[in-house]
Coordinates of C-alpha atoms in Angstrom, one line a residue:
P243 CA -1.2 69.7 77.9
Q244 CA 2.0 69.1 79.7
T245 CA 3.0 71.9 82.2
R246 CA 6.6 73.1 81.8
T247 CA 8.6 73.4 85.0
C248 CA 12.1 74.9 84.8
L249 CA 15.0 74.0 87.0
A250 CA 15.0 77.5 88.5
D251 CA 11.6 76.8 90.2
I252 CA 12.7 73.6 91.9
P253 CA 13.1 73.7 95.7
A254 CA 16.3 72.5 97.5
G255 CA 16.4 68.8 98.3
T256 CA 14.4 67.8 95.2
C257 CA 15.6 65.2 92.6
I258 CA 14.3 65.8 89.1
Q259 CA 14.9 64.6 85.6
I260 CA 15.8 66.9 82.7
T261 CA 13.3 66.7 79.9
R262 CA 14.4 69.6 77.6
V263 CA 17.2 72.2 77.3
R264 CA 16.3 75.4 75.5
G265 CA 19.3 76.8 73.5
D266 CA 17.9 80.0 72.0
H267 CA 20.4 79.8 69.2
H268 CA 23.3 80.0 71.6
S269 CA 25.5 76.9 70.9
S270 CA 28.0 78.0 73.5
R271 CA 25.3 77.8 76.2
L272 CA 24.2 74.4 75.1
Q273 CA 27.9 73.2 75.0
Y274 CA 28.5 74.6 78.5
L275 CA 25.3 73.0 80.0
A276 CA 26.2 69.6 78.2
A277 CA 29.7 69.8 79.7
L278 CA 28.1 70.0 83.2
G279 CA 25.9 67.0 82.4
L280 CA 22.7 69.0 82.0
V281 CA 21.2 67.2 79.1
P282 CA 17.7 65.5 78.6
G283 CA 17.4 62.3 80.5
N284 CA 20.0 63.1 83.2
T285 CA 18.8 63.3 86.8
V286 CA 19.7 66.4 88.9
T287 CA 19.4 67.0 92.7
V288 CA 19.0 70.7 93.7
C289 CA 21.2 70.9 96.8
E290 CA 20.7 74.6 97.6
V291 CA 18.9 77.6 96.3
S292 CA 20.5 81.0 97.1
P293 CA 18.1 83.9 98.0
F294 CA 17.7 87.0 95.9
D295 CA 18.0 85.3 92.5
G296 CA 21.4 83.8 93.5
P297 CA 22.7 80.6 91.9
L298 CA 21.5 77.1 92.5
M299 CA 23.8 74.4 93.8
I300 CA 23.1 71.2 91.9
Y301 CA 24.4 67.7 91.9
V302 CA 24.7 65.9 88.5
N303 CA 26.9 63.1 87.3
Q304 CA 28.5 62.7 90.7
H305 CA 29.6 66.5 90.8
T306 CA 28.3 69.5 92.4
H307 CA 28.0 72.8 90.5
A308 CA 26.8 76.3 91.0
L309 CA 24.4 77.2 88.2
D310 CA 23.3 80.7 87.4
R311 CA 19.5 81.1 87.8
R312 CA 19.1 82.5 84.2
L313 CA 20.7 79.3 82.9
A314 CA 18.4 77.2 85.1
Q315 CA 15.4 78.9 83.5
L316 CA 16.4 77.3 80.2
I317 CA 16.3 73.7 81.6
Y318 CA 12.9 72.0 81.7
V319 CA 12.4 69.2 84.1
A320 CA 10.0 66.4 85.2
E321 CA 8.5 66.7 88.6
Q322 CA 10.7 64.2 90.4
C323 CA 12.9 61.3 89.6
D324 CA 12.9 57.8 91.1
D325 CA 15.2 57.3 94.0
S326 CA 16.7 54.3 92.2
T327 CA 18.1 56.7 89.4
T328 CA 20.1 58.8 91.8
S329 CA 23.7 58.0 92.6
Q330 CA 24.7 60.2 95.5

């Protein structure tokens, strides 16, 4: 059985690959996340994790975004991506 790790649990400085995005019947959430580049197959680097359930600063598709931790909990990721797949 595959363990499920969500983006909200990833420490700063880690590069991961998105494996699944849970929509929970909210198409506007999925559209928002897709507009940020948070779709299965894309790689993401967690740049900063704010304390006290604050947002995550993430780097995806050559852009940095602040992402609410509740949205980050909807994004499942693989442990780490290859360094060759990142483009920082």
